[in-house]
């Protein structure tokens, strides 16, 4: 390379003062101007810490011990300050809502300029120019509550671009976005890269989604070390992803099931470039060989919703004539874009809000007159953020809370809590404080605290949000087990993998109406539904198309069946 | 869900066009003018003026209904309590005594007391519309800019704006947490005993505090990364420059203020208008 790197780590290690072990070990990494880099790694691999080093949050906001050198544009990073670094590296954080500091779009974009004492007229000029680049110029006076997730993210991007930074750092840009918005986000990043030729660094574990557009290199991190630095084609054909627990693109998984030897010369990092000559044949015969399981006999409906209507203000209908039923022991997902009415539906089912008209039946009993507390004994609700549910310091007390509030005698509480903790794999932690648990374990505690009330149905809001593949699998397997024990599970989700892999049936909501109530494989292969629900086609759909398989829905369904079979065989 | 603390509504009126700083200065001048004077003639004039301005700024009654009800309750309570605690204060001030009717014991209603208390009610009645106008026609971030403009440190001024930005989020968190905890069996109704209600409130407040702290760490990182607090001063996107309207508004307010002081000094020779001598 002739060019000088814009970012250079030399034998760099970092240890937070609050941690016993270093989080980063011996990092050596050069990033050159104009490159587009993806950094992947499971949770706790140090990839976010690496990002914090680049944007200066380390060591200026998070203190710790640094060994080795980090140079940013030839300056030693530790000798600068966070403000100087922010002029070189612009950071877009993962929660586009949390980082929205202004009361309007215009104000938020202007934030960095205001802090630089740029005169007001000049600020307006720059904000106008940058907002055109990200397509937000018509919404400058909108408040964050009027914006979609994608629009918020465009705003965040504009907010760092006003600074003429050299490097744009995206910290998990896809974490809170629905699939369609995530796709657009990747396209916007690509667009900005092409227009400005800035150095782009994306930290993300959702590999397939980022690879919607090409990147130059992928850095793989695990246990605080860089374990690979290779081209996308090379990475997806290696076994590395599997080893560290990152999900490989779904079509690659299908190729492997079909016995195709994926090799870098096939350009496998994007479906568009994938060479099909050695693929089509084995894929077709694999598809033909999959046996479709017999339809199971149908169980009675445990929950029936009839013509449900709901509105907060009496004008805009949030739920509009919603009807569906859930069979005993089912595991279903409710999907749809933000604002489609998913969360409101859950609130009405749990009795947090009261419907304007329509009925909800548990078996044949109308549950309208049951209070929130009484309904919770039928339908439990688990919030997305476990920190919003946990109110006790100790695990035992947290799980026992619902029983104590119901005045269940203490001698009865103990065996029930112990049993639930056993089911949730938390028995070893029974005397632990909750603060010592990981995010995934906290999530389990919240599920346990609902399970202890022995509800027949559990509704979970985004159970896997922000989780890497390993933790995602862990949570989903756990839920699957609870489901097998007879608890009916309803999940509100954006995650298409979750839909495909774990819920045979999906209910699609749009503008408060039920748009579809069918199998996940049908939803994810129907372009119209996908468009309306802000989902995106699964890559399996395009793979089938490329391999000349006519019935793509059936191909996707076969893949699901094959995988489920595999999973069940693994367990026994 | 749209929740707004006070609904600053974006419409174009001469009042909305004034800068936040102007409105703050005018509000302070007019309030002081009214608070200083106890001349009911002057106060009634200002009250008429405040209602005209309320009209001009196109504030609908429905927007301020609840506020008006609270104010009315406050005024009535205040009126009764004033009489109960110092029924002779009017006599003391005006130095004369015109009994109208005997209530009971030492409580005699005098004309002086009636004038004093009526004047007081009208004082509130003319200041409160100005407060409402100020709140409802001022863009909160512009207000922050204005505060900074009159010398309030920008970090403090920005805190105002930031509170308004995140208040609805925290309100929504509160509601969600409360509902989820009720589902676990938390009794929120008045049926529960006071001590239990206090304990139950903790079950909502603890998770709220933790999730809010999480949020605060996140926001302060986001602000650091975009250079907040780097320099001793900052500029404001939503700052309005002073226009002719601003100078007119300030002049009018100054005039009202001056009239208030002049009436007291030259005509009434005290803060009180005394028709009894």
mmCIF file of N, CA and C in Angstrom, chain A residues 55 57 61-62 82-83 86-87 91 93-95 97-103 106-108 110-118 120 123-124 127 144-146 159 347 352-353 372-373 376 383 385 387-392 398 401-402 405-406 449-450 453, chain B residues 1-4 139-141 154 158 161-162 164-169 172-173 175-177 179-187 200 202-203 206-207 210-211 214-215 217-219 221-231 233-239:
data_model
loop_
_atom_site.group_PDB
_atom_site.id
_atom_site.type_symbol
_atom_site.label_atom_id
_atom_site.label_comp_id
_atom_site.label_asym_id
_atom_site.label_seq_id
_atom_site.Cartn_x
_atom_site.Cartn_y
_atom_site.Cartn_z
ATOM 1 N N UNK A 55 -13.315 6.342 18.217
ATOM 2 C CA UNK A 55 -13.991 7.641 18.318
ATOM 3 C C UNK A 55 -13.633 8.424 19.576
ATOM 4 N N UNK A 57 -14.218 7.698 22.812
ATOM 5 C CA UNK A 57 -14.928 7.456 24.083
ATOM 6 C C UNK A 57 -13.970 6.759 25.037
ATOM 7 N N UNK A 61 -14.090 8.965 27.894
ATOM 8 C CA UNK A 61 -15.311 8.776 28.688
ATOM 9 C C UNK A 61 -15.220 7.493 29.521
ATOM 10 N N UNK A 62 -14.630 6.452 28.944
ATOM 11 C CA UNK A 62 -14.427 5.201 29.682
ATOM 12 C C UNK A 62 -12.939 5.069 29.968
ATOM 13 N N UNK A 82 -11.480 14.154 23.111
ATOM 14 C CA UNK A 82 -12.615 13.580 22.395
ATOM 15 C C UNK A 82 -13.160 14.546 21.344
ATOM 16 N N UNK A 83 -13.025 15.843 21.606
ATOM 17 C CA UNK A 83 -13.572 16.820 20.664
ATOM 18 C C UNK A 83 -12.740 16.881 19.389
ATOM 19 N N UNK A 86 -13.483 13.904 17.413
ATOM 20 C CA UNK A 86 -14.808 13.927 16.788
ATOM 21 C C UNK A 86 -14.813 14.738 15.494
ATOM 22 N N UNK A 87 -13.768 15.530 15.276
ATOM 23 C CA UNK A 87 -13.655 16.256 13.999
ATOM 24 C C UNK A 87 -13.096 15.345 12.900
ATOM 25 N N UNK A 91 -19.343 9.539 14.542
ATOM 26 C CA UNK A 91 -19.927 8.268 14.986
ATOM 27 C C UNK A 91 -21.447 8.302 14.904
ATOM 28 N N UNK A 93 -24.399 6.218 16.396
ATOM 29 C CA UNK A 93 -24.610 5.179 17.401
ATOM 30 C C UNK A 93 -25.786 4.290 17.009
ATOM 31 N N UNK A 94 -25.948 3.180 17.744
ATOM 32 C CA UNK A 94 -26.961 2.210 17.307
ATOM 33 C C UNK A 94 -28.387 2.634 17.611
ATOM 34 N N UNK A 95 -28.592 3.374 18.702
ATOM 35 C CA UNK A 95 -29.954 3.735 19.044
ATOM 36 C C UNK A 95 -30.246 5.124 18.470
ATOM 37 N N UNK A 97 -32.785 6.717 18.305
ATOM 38 C CA UNK A 97 -33.712 7.490 19.108
ATOM 39 C C UNK A 97 -32.977 8.152 20.271
ATOM 40 N N UNK A 98 -32.148 7.367 20.937
ATOM 41 C CA UNK A 98 -31.421 7.872 22.094
ATOM 42 C C UNK A 98 -30.443 8.971 21.772
ATOM 43 N N UNK A 99 -29.884 8.943 20.550
ATOM 44 C CA UNK A 99 -28.890 9.961 20.242
ATOM 45 C C UNK A 99 -29.501 11.193 19.591
ATOM 46 N N UNK A 100 -30.816 11.212 19.501
ATOM 47 C CA UNK A 100 -31.496 12.359 18.896
ATOM 48 C C UNK A 100 -31.642 13.427 19.972
ATOM 49 N N UNK A 101 -30.723 14.390 20.025
ATOM 50 C CA UNK A 101 -30.742 15.343 21.128
ATOM 51 C C UNK A 101 -31.578 16.586 20.841
ATOM 52 N N UNK A 102 -31.823 16.873 19.559
ATOM 53 C CA UNK A 102 -32.574 18.083 19.236
ATOM 54 C C UNK A 102 -34.067 17.847 19.330
ATOM 55 N N UNK A 103 -34.823 18.952 19.391
ATOM 56 C CA UNK A 103 -36.281 18.823 19.416
ATOM 57 C C UNK A 103 -36.853 18.706 18.016
ATOM 58 N N UNK A 106 -33.871 19.555 12.167
ATOM 59 C CA UNK A 106 -32.902 20.606 11.845
ATOM 60 C C UNK A 106 -31.970 20.861 13.010
ATOM 61 N N UNK A 107 -32.573 20.940 14.192
ATOM 62 C CA UNK A 107 -31.779 21.229 15.371
ATOM 63 C C UNK A 107 -30.796 20.111 15.676
ATOM 64 N N UNK A 108 -31.241 18.875 15.469
ATOM 65 C CA UNK A 108 -30.364 17.753 15.754
ATOM 66 C C UNK A 108 -29.171 17.733 14.796
ATOM 67 N N UNK A 110 -27.911 20.223 13.446
ATOM 68 C CA UNK A 110 -27.078 21.394 13.712
ATOM 69 C C UNK A 110 -26.223 21.266 14.965
ATOM 70 N N UNK A 111 -26.479 20.245 15.775
ATOM 71 C CA UNK A 111 -25.896 20.180 17.121
ATOM 72 C C UNK A 111 -24.379 20.403 17.167
ATOM 73 N N UNK A 112 -23.645 19.681 16.314
ATOM 74 C CA UNK A 112 -22.190 19.805 16.340
ATOM 75 C C UNK A 112 -21.752 21.212 15.924
ATOM 76 N N UNK A 113 -22.499 21.807 14.998
ATOM 77 C CA UNK A 113 -22.144 23.147 14.532
ATOM 78 C C UNK A 113 -22.373 24.180 15.628
ATOM 79 N N UNK A 114 -23.484 23.999 16.346
ATOM 80 C CA UNK A 114 -23.775 24.906 17.467
ATOM 81 C C UNK A 114 -22.641 24.881 18.472
ATOM 82 N N UNK A 115 -22.154 23.672 18.751
ATOM 83 C CA UNK A 115 -21.090 23.530 19.742
ATOM 84 C C UNK A 115 -19.773 24.112 19.261
ATOM 85 N N UNK A 116 -19.695 24.360 17.959
ATOM 86 C CA UNK A 116 -18.486 24.927 17.378
ATOM 87 C C UNK A 116 -18.603 26.430 17.205
ATOM 88 N N UNK A 117 -19.684 27.011 17.731
ATOM 89 C CA UNK A 117 -19.895 28.440 17.614
ATOM 90 C C UNK A 117 -20.021 28.940 16.185
ATOM 91 N N UNK A 118 -20.554 28.125 15.308
ATOM 92 C CA UNK A 118 -20.799 28.573 13.943
ATOM 93 C C UNK A 118 -21.991 29.543 13.993
ATOM 94 N N UNK A 120 -25.438 31.461 13.419
ATOM 95 C CA UNK A 120 -26.734 30.853 13.138
ATOM 96 C C UNK A 120 -27.071 30.771 11.640
ATOM 97 N N UNK A 123 -25.118 28.064 10.035
ATOM 98 C CA UNK A 123 -25.624 26.746 10.441
ATOM 99 C C UNK A 123 -26.781 26.352 9.543
ATOM 100 N N UNK A 124 -27.713 27.281 9.346
ATOM 101 C CA UNK A 124 -28.879 26.969 8.529
ATOM 102 C C UNK A 124 -28.473 26.572 7.116
ATOM 103 N N UNK A 127 -26.889 23.010 7.312
ATOM 104 C CA UNK A 127 -27.919 22.017 7.619
ATOM 105 C C UNK A 127 -28.753 21.739 6.366
ATOM 106 N N UNK A 144 -38.820 14.253 16.745
ATOM 107 C CA UNK A 144 -38.453 12.838 16.642
ATOM 108 C C UNK A 144 -39.648 11.894 16.736
ATOM 109 N N UNK A 145 -40.740 12.348 17.384
ATOM 110 C CA UNK A 145 -41.885 11.454 17.536
ATOM 111 C C UNK A 145 -42.656 11.263 16.252
ATOM 112 N N UNK A 146 -42.374 12.132 15.269
ATOM 113 C CA UNK A 146 -43.095 12.017 14.009
ATOM 114 C C UNK A 146 -42.301 11.223 12.976
ATOM 115 N N UNK A 159 -26.160 14.492 11.050
ATOM 116 C CA UNK A 159 -25.591 15.173 12.207
ATOM 117 C C UNK A 159 -24.089 15.004 12.334
ATOM 118 N N UNK A 347 -50.852 -4.832 24.229
ATOM 119 C CA UNK A 347 -51.371 -4.127 25.404
ATOM 120 C C UNK A 347 -52.854 -4.393 25.599
ATOM 121 N N UNK A 352 -53.875 -3.880 29.392
ATOM 122 C CA UNK A 352 -53.273 -2.590 29.753
ATOM 123 C C UNK A 352 -54.112 -1.456 29.169
ATOM 124 N N UNK A 353 -54.654 -1.710 27.999
ATOM 125 C CA UNK A 353 -55.554 -0.752 27.375
ATOM 126 C C UNK A 353 -56.859 -1.507 27.116
ATOM 127 N N UNK A 372 -56.219 -6.266 34.931
ATOM 128 C CA UNK A 372 -54.859 -6.516 34.438
ATOM 129 C C UNK A 372 -54.244 -7.684 35.197
ATOM 130 N N UNK A 373 -54.403 -7.622 36.532
ATOM 131 C CA UNK A 373 -53.795 -8.627 37.397
ATOM 132 C C UNK A 373 -54.359 -10.025 37.107
ATOM 133 N N UNK A 376 -53.204 -11.441 33.813
ATOM 134 C CA UNK A 376 -51.810 -11.875 33.813
ATOM 135 C C UNK A 376 -51.694 -13.357 34.162
ATOM 136 N N UNK A 383 -41.466 -7.622 28.570
ATOM 137 C CA UNK A 383 -41.037 -6.434 27.840
ATOM 138 C C UNK A 383 -39.713 -6.666 27.138
ATOM 139 N N UNK A 385 -36.968 -4.631 27.011
ATOM 140 C CA UNK A 385 -35.780 -4.296 27.783
ATOM 141 C C UNK A 385 -35.912 -4.855 29.193
ATOM 142 N N UNK A 387 -34.250 -4.428 31.755
ATOM 143 C CA UNK A 387 -34.042 -3.437 32.818
ATOM 144 C C UNK A 387 -35.311 -2.679 33.165
ATOM 145 N N UNK A 388 -36.298 -2.736 32.262
ATOM 146 C CA UNK A 388 -37.556 -2.060 32.569
ATOM 147 C C UNK A 388 -38.486 -2.938 33.395
ATOM 148 N N UNK A 389 -38.091 -4.167 33.649
ATOM 149 C CA UNK A 389 -38.959 -5.037 34.435
ATOM 150 C C UNK A 389 -38.381 -5.370 35.790
ATOM 151 N N UNK A 390 -37.056 -5.266 35.900
ATOM 152 C CA UNK A 390 -36.412 -5.765 37.109
ATOM 153 C C UNK A 390 -36.431 -4.711 38.199
ATOM 154 N N UNK A 391 -37.037 -5.040 39.347
ATOM 155 C CA UNK A 391 -37.126 -4.037 40.399
ATOM 156 C C UNK A 391 -36.560 -4.525 41.722
ATOM 157 N N UNK A 392 -36.018 -5.722 41.740
ATOM 158 C CA UNK A 392 -35.440 -6.240 42.975
ATOM 159 C C UNK A 392 -33.955 -6.483 42.760
ATOM 160 N N UNK A 398 -36.918 -11.266 42.804
ATOM 161 C CA UNK A 398 -37.504 -10.782 41.561
ATOM 162 C C UNK A 398 -38.522 -11.792 41.027
ATOM 163 N N UNK A 401 -41.656 -12.049 43.182
ATOM 164 C CA UNK A 401 -42.448 -10.823 43.337
ATOM 165 C C UNK A 401 -43.929 -10.983 43.000
ATOM 166 N N UNK A 402 -44.195 -11.561 41.817
ATOM 167 C CA UNK A 402 -45.583 -11.695 41.383
ATOM 168 C C UNK A 402 -46.411 -12.533 42.335
ATOM 169 N N UNK A 405 -46.975 -10.501 45.646
ATOM 170 C CA UNK A 405 -48.006 -9.487 45.449
ATOM 171 C C UNK A 405 -49.396 -10.118 45.438
ATOM 172 N N UNK A 406 -49.456 -11.403 45.169
ATOM 173 C CA UNK A 406 -50.735 -12.112 45.177
ATOM 174 C C UNK A 406 -50.993 -12.795 46.512
ATOM 175 N N UNK A 449 -39.850 -14.605 35.852
ATOM 176 C CA UNK A 449 -40.750 -13.905 36.768
ATOM 177 C C UNK A 449 -42.182 -13.876 36.230
ATOM 178 N N UNK A 450 -42.333 -14.075 34.932
ATOM 179 C CA UNK A 450 -43.672 -14.177 34.343
ATOM 180 C C UNK A 450 -44.150 -15.633 34.401
ATOM 181 N N UNK A 453 -46.029 -17.241 37.401
ATOM 182 C CA UNK A 453 -47.472 -17.056 37.585
ATOM 183 C C UNK A 453 -48.279 -18.092 36.801
ATOM 184 N N UNK B 1 -47.362 7.068 19.669
ATOM 185 C CA UNK B 1 -48.055 7.862 20.671
ATOM 186 C C UNK B 1 -47.374 9.229 20.789
ATOM 187 N N UNK B 2 -48.177 10.245 20.675
ATOM 188 C CA UNK B 2 -47.591 11.580 20.785
ATOM 189 C C UNK B 2 -47.938 12.174 22.132
ATOM 190 N N UNK B 3 -46.930 12.456 22.908
ATOM 191 C CA UNK B 3 -47.145 13.093 24.188
ATOM 192 C C UNK B 3 -46.334 14.376 24.171
ATOM 193 N N UNK B 4 -46.958 15.457 24.524
ATOM 194 C CA UNK B 4 -46.181 16.677 24.593
ATOM 195 C C UNK B 4 -46.423 17.369 25.915
ATOM 196 N N UNK B 139 -41.068 28.452 21.105
ATOM 197 C CA UNK B 139 -40.396 27.213 20.770
ATOM 198 C C UNK B 139 -39.405 26.912 21.898
ATOM 199 N N UNK B 140 -39.531 25.726 22.546
ATOM 200 C CA UNK B 140 -38.689 25.449 23.707
ATOM 201 C C UNK B 140 -37.191 25.609 23.446
ATOM 202 N N UNK B 141 -36.734 25.181 22.274
ATOM 203 C CA UNK B 141 -35.283 25.311 22.066
ATOM 204 C C UNK B 141 -34.908 26.770 21.839
ATOM 205 N N UNK B 154 -24.783 28.187 29.055
ATOM 206 C CA UNK B 154 -25.471 27.403 28.030
ATOM 207 C C UNK B 154 -25.744 25.964 28.451
ATOM 208 N N UNK B 158 -29.300 24.530 28.027
ATOM 209 C CA UNK B 158 -29.534 23.361 27.197
ATOM 210 C C UNK B 158 -30.278 22.274 27.964
ATOM 211 N N UNK B 161 -33.901 22.493 27.373
ATOM 212 C CA UNK B 161 -34.282 21.943 26.083
ATOM 213 C C UNK B 161 -34.246 20.405 26.104
ATOM 214 N N UNK B 162 -33.215 19.883 26.751
ATOM 215 C CA UNK B 162 -33.029 18.435 26.805
ATOM 216 C C UNK B 162 -34.124 17.761 27.625
ATOM 217 N N UNK B 164 -37.155 18.817 27.909
ATOM 218 C CA UNK B 164 -38.346 18.784 27.078
ATOM 219 C C UNK B 164 -38.241 17.688 26.031
ATOM 220 N N UNK B 165 -37.013 17.464 25.542
ATOM 221 C CA UNK B 165 -36.820 16.445 24.519
ATOM 222 C C UNK B 165 -37.095 15.046 25.072
ATOM 223 N N UNK B 166 -36.581 14.771 26.270
ATOM 224 C CA UNK B 166 -36.661 13.393 26.759
ATOM 225 C C UNK B 166 -37.815 13.145 27.724
ATOM 226 N N UNK B 167 -38.478 14.220 28.152
ATOM 227 C CA UNK B 167 -39.569 14.020 29.092
ATOM 228 C C UNK B 167 -40.633 13.041 28.563
ATOM 229 N N UNK B 168 -41.081 13.207 27.330
ATOM 230 C CA UNK B 168 -42.095 12.268 26.824
ATOM 231 C C UNK B 168 -41.599 10.825 26.796
ATOM 232 N N UNK B 169 -40.312 10.630 26.482
ATOM 233 C CA UNK B 169 -39.749 9.272 26.459
ATOM 234 C C UNK B 169 -39.836 8.635 27.839
ATOM 235 N N UNK B 172 -43.286 7.785 28.806
ATOM 236 C CA UNK B 172 -43.746 6.566 28.144
ATOM 237 C C UNK B 172 -43.147 5.339 28.828
ATOM 238 N N UNK B 173 -41.861 5.431 29.178
ATOM 239 C CA UNK B 173 -41.225 4.342 29.935
ATOM 240 C C UNK B 173 -42.003 4.080 31.212
ATOM 241 N N UNK B 175 -45.061 4.655 31.932
ATOM 242 C CA UNK B 175 -46.341 4.026 31.675
ATOM 243 C C UNK B 175 -46.175 2.531 31.371
ATOM 244 N N UNK B 176 -45.184 2.227 30.523
ATOM 245 C CA UNK B 176 -44.958 0.827 30.167
ATOM 246 C C UNK B 176 -44.565 -0.010 31.370
ATOM 247 N N UNK B 177 -43.649 0.538 32.179
ATOM 248 C CA UNK B 177 -43.192 -0.200 33.357
ATOM 249 C C UNK B 177 -44.362 -0.420 34.301
ATOM 250 N N UNK B 179 -47.529 -0.578 33.678
ATOM 251 C CA UNK B 179 -48.466 -1.585 33.190
ATOM 252 C C UNK B 179 -47.922 -2.991 33.388
ATOM 253 N N UNK B 180 -46.627 -3.157 33.078
ATOM 254 C CA UNK B 180 -46.048 -4.493 33.216
ATOM 255 C C UNK B 180 -46.039 -4.931 34.677
ATOM 256 N N UNK B 181 -45.785 -3.988 35.575
ATOM 257 C CA UNK B 181 -45.760 -4.346 36.996
ATOM 258 C C UNK B 181 -47.175 -4.624 37.518
ATOM 259 N N UNK B 182 -48.148 -3.905 36.977
ATOM 260 C CA UNK B 182 -49.529 -4.188 37.386
ATOM 261 C C UNK B 182 -49.924 -5.600 36.982
ATOM 262 N N UNK B 183 -49.410 -6.026 35.809
ATOM 263 C CA UNK B 183 -49.710 -7.371 35.346
ATOM 264 C C UNK B 183 -49.118 -8.400 36.300
ATOM 265 N N UNK B 184 -48.000 -8.021 36.944
ATOM 266 C CA UNK B 184 -47.410 -8.958 37.897
ATOM 267 C C UNK B 184 -48.139 -8.925 39.231
ATOM 268 N N UNK B 185 -49.103 -8.042 39.349
ATOM 269 C CA UNK B 185 -49.929 -8.064 40.543
ATOM 270 C C UNK B 185 -49.856 -6.810 41.387
ATOM 271 N N UNK B 186 -49.203 -5.804 40.879
ATOM 272 C CA UNK B 186 -49.071 -4.562 41.617
ATOM 273 C C UNK B 186 -50.417 -3.857 41.688
ATOM 274 N N UNK B 187 -50.802 -3.472 42.916
ATOM 275 C CA UNK B 187 -52.086 -2.786 43.078
ATOM 276 C C UNK B 187 -51.855 -1.290 43.045
ATOM 277 N N UNK B 200 -45.156 -0.051 46.637
ATOM 278 C CA UNK B 200 -45.473 -0.390 45.256
ATOM 279 C C UNK B 200 -44.892 0.611 44.267
ATOM 280 N N UNK B 202 -42.194 2.092 44.549
ATOM 281 C CA UNK B 202 -40.784 1.743 44.367
ATOM 282 C C UNK B 202 -40.606 0.718 43.245
ATOM 283 N N UNK B 203 -41.575 -0.200 43.141
ATOM 284 C CA UNK B 203 -41.460 -1.260 42.129
ATOM 285 C C UNK B 203 -41.501 -0.682 40.719
ATOM 286 N N UNK B 206 -37.849 2.002 40.694
ATOM 287 C CA UNK B 206 -36.516 1.397 40.575
ATOM 288 C C UNK B 206 -36.169 1.064 39.112
ATOM 289 N N UNK B 207 -37.028 0.302 38.411
ATOM 290 C CA UNK B 207 -36.679 0.057 36.999
ATOM 291 C C UNK B 207 -36.631 1.340 36.175
ATOM 292 N N UNK B 210 -33.224 2.894 36.722
ATOM 293 C CA UNK B 210 -32.141 2.183 36.044
ATOM 294 C C UNK B 210 -32.197 2.369 34.531
ATOM 295 N N UNK B 211 -33.408 2.299 33.967
ATOM 296 C CA UNK B 211 -33.434 2.456 32.516
ATOM 297 C C UNK B 211 -33.159 3.903 32.126
ATOM 298 N N UNK B 214 -29.382 4.417 32.179
ATOM 299 C CA UNK B 214 -28.848 3.826 30.955
ATOM 300 C C UNK B 214 -28.954 4.844 29.808
ATOM 301 N N UNK B 215 -30.153 5.444 29.744
ATOM 302 C CA UNK B 215 -30.419 6.413 28.696
ATOM 303 C C UNK B 215 -29.496 7.623 28.813
ATOM 304 N N UNK B 217 -26.513 7.821 30.182
ATOM 305 C CA UNK B 217 -25.142 7.518 29.778
ATOM 306 C C UNK B 217 -25.029 7.580 28.258
ATOM 307 N N UNK B 218 -26.053 7.033 27.620
ATOM 308 C CA UNK B 218 -26.058 6.993 26.162
ATOM 309 C C UNK B 218 -26.093 8.396 25.568
ATOM 310 N N UNK B 219 -26.996 9.228 26.115
ATOM 311 C CA UNK B 219 -27.135 10.583 25.581
ATOM 312 C C UNK B 219 -25.854 11.373 25.810
ATOM 313 N N UNK B 221 -22.854 10.307 26.050
ATOM 314 C CA UNK B 221 -21.852 9.877 25.053
ATOM 315 C C UNK B 221 -22.135 10.512 23.702
ATOM 316 N N UNK B 222 -23.415 10.463 23.296
ATOM 317 C CA UNK B 222 -23.773 11.018 21.992
ATOM 318 C C UNK B 222 -23.430 12.496 21.931
ATOM 319 N N UNK B 223 -23.643 13.198 23.034
ATOM 320 C CA UNK B 223 -23.361 14.639 23.053
ATOM 321 C C UNK B 223 -21.864 14.909 23.044
ATOM 322 N N UNK B 224 -21.115 14.123 23.825
ATOM 323 C CA UNK B 224 -19.650 14.241 23.820
ATOM 324 C C UNK B 224 -19.097 14.074 22.423
ATOM 325 N N UNK B 225 -19.604 13.044 21.744
ATOM 326 C CA UNK B 225 -19.067 12.710 20.422
ATOM 327 C C UNK B 225 -19.363 13.805 19.409
ATOM 328 N N UNK B 226 -20.288 14.677 19.737
ATOM 329 C CA UNK B 226 -20.572 15.764 18.811
ATOM 330 C C UNK B 226 -20.176 17.113 19.395
ATOM 331 N N UNK B 227 -19.249 17.051 20.361
ATOM 332 C CA UNK B 227 -18.561 18.269 20.775
ATOM 333 C C UNK B 227 -19.288 19.160 21.763
ATOM 334 N N UNK B 228 -20.252 18.619 22.508
ATOM 335 C CA UNK B 228 -20.933 19.467 23.478
ATOM 336 C C UNK B 228 -20.020 19.752 24.661
ATOM 337 N N UNK B 229 -19.907 21.022 25.015
ATOM 338 C CA UNK B 229 -19.089 21.380 26.168
ATOM 339 C C UNK B 229 -17.640 21.655 25.829
ATOM 340 N N UNK B 230 -17.329 21.667 24.544
ATOM 341 C CA UNK B 230 -15.947 21.883 24.119
ATOM 342 C C UNK B 230 -15.526 23.339 24.351
ATOM 343 N N UNK B 231 -16.375 24.285 23.967
ATOM 344 C CA UNK B 231 -16.012 25.695 24.043
ATOM 345 C C UNK B 231 -16.813 26.392 25.139
ATOM 346 N N UNK B 233 -18.643 28.968 24.816
ATOM 347 C CA UNK B 233 -19.954 29.440 24.375
ATOM 348 C C UNK B 233 -20.407 28.576 23.214
ATOM 349 N N UNK B 234 -21.653 28.716 22.832
ATOM 350 C CA UNK B 234 -22.141 28.002 21.671
ATOM 351 C C UNK B 234 -23.194 28.861 20.991
ATOM 352 N N UNK B 235 -23.471 28.536 19.736
ATOM 353 C CA UNK B 235 -24.518 29.258 19.017
ATOM 354 C C UNK B 235 -25.758 28.371 18.978
ATOM 355 N N UNK B 236 -26.857 28.907 18.481
ATOM 356 C CA UNK B 236 -28.119 28.180 18.516
ATOM 357 C C UNK B 236 -28.772 28.186 17.148
ATOM 358 N N UNK B 237 -29.149 26.999 16.728
ATOM 359 C CA UNK B 237 -29.833 26.831 15.444
ATOM 360 C C UNK B 237 -31.141 27.602 15.443
ATOM 361 N N UNK B 238 -31.884 27.531 16.557
ATOM 362 C CA UNK B 238 -33.225 28.117 16.536
ATOM 363 C C UNK B 238 -33.272 29.529 17.100
ATOM 364 N N UNK B 239 -32.121 30.174 17.173
ATOM 365 C CA UNK B 239 -32.145 31.548 17.669
ATOM 366 C C UNK B 239 -32.738 32.454 16.589
#
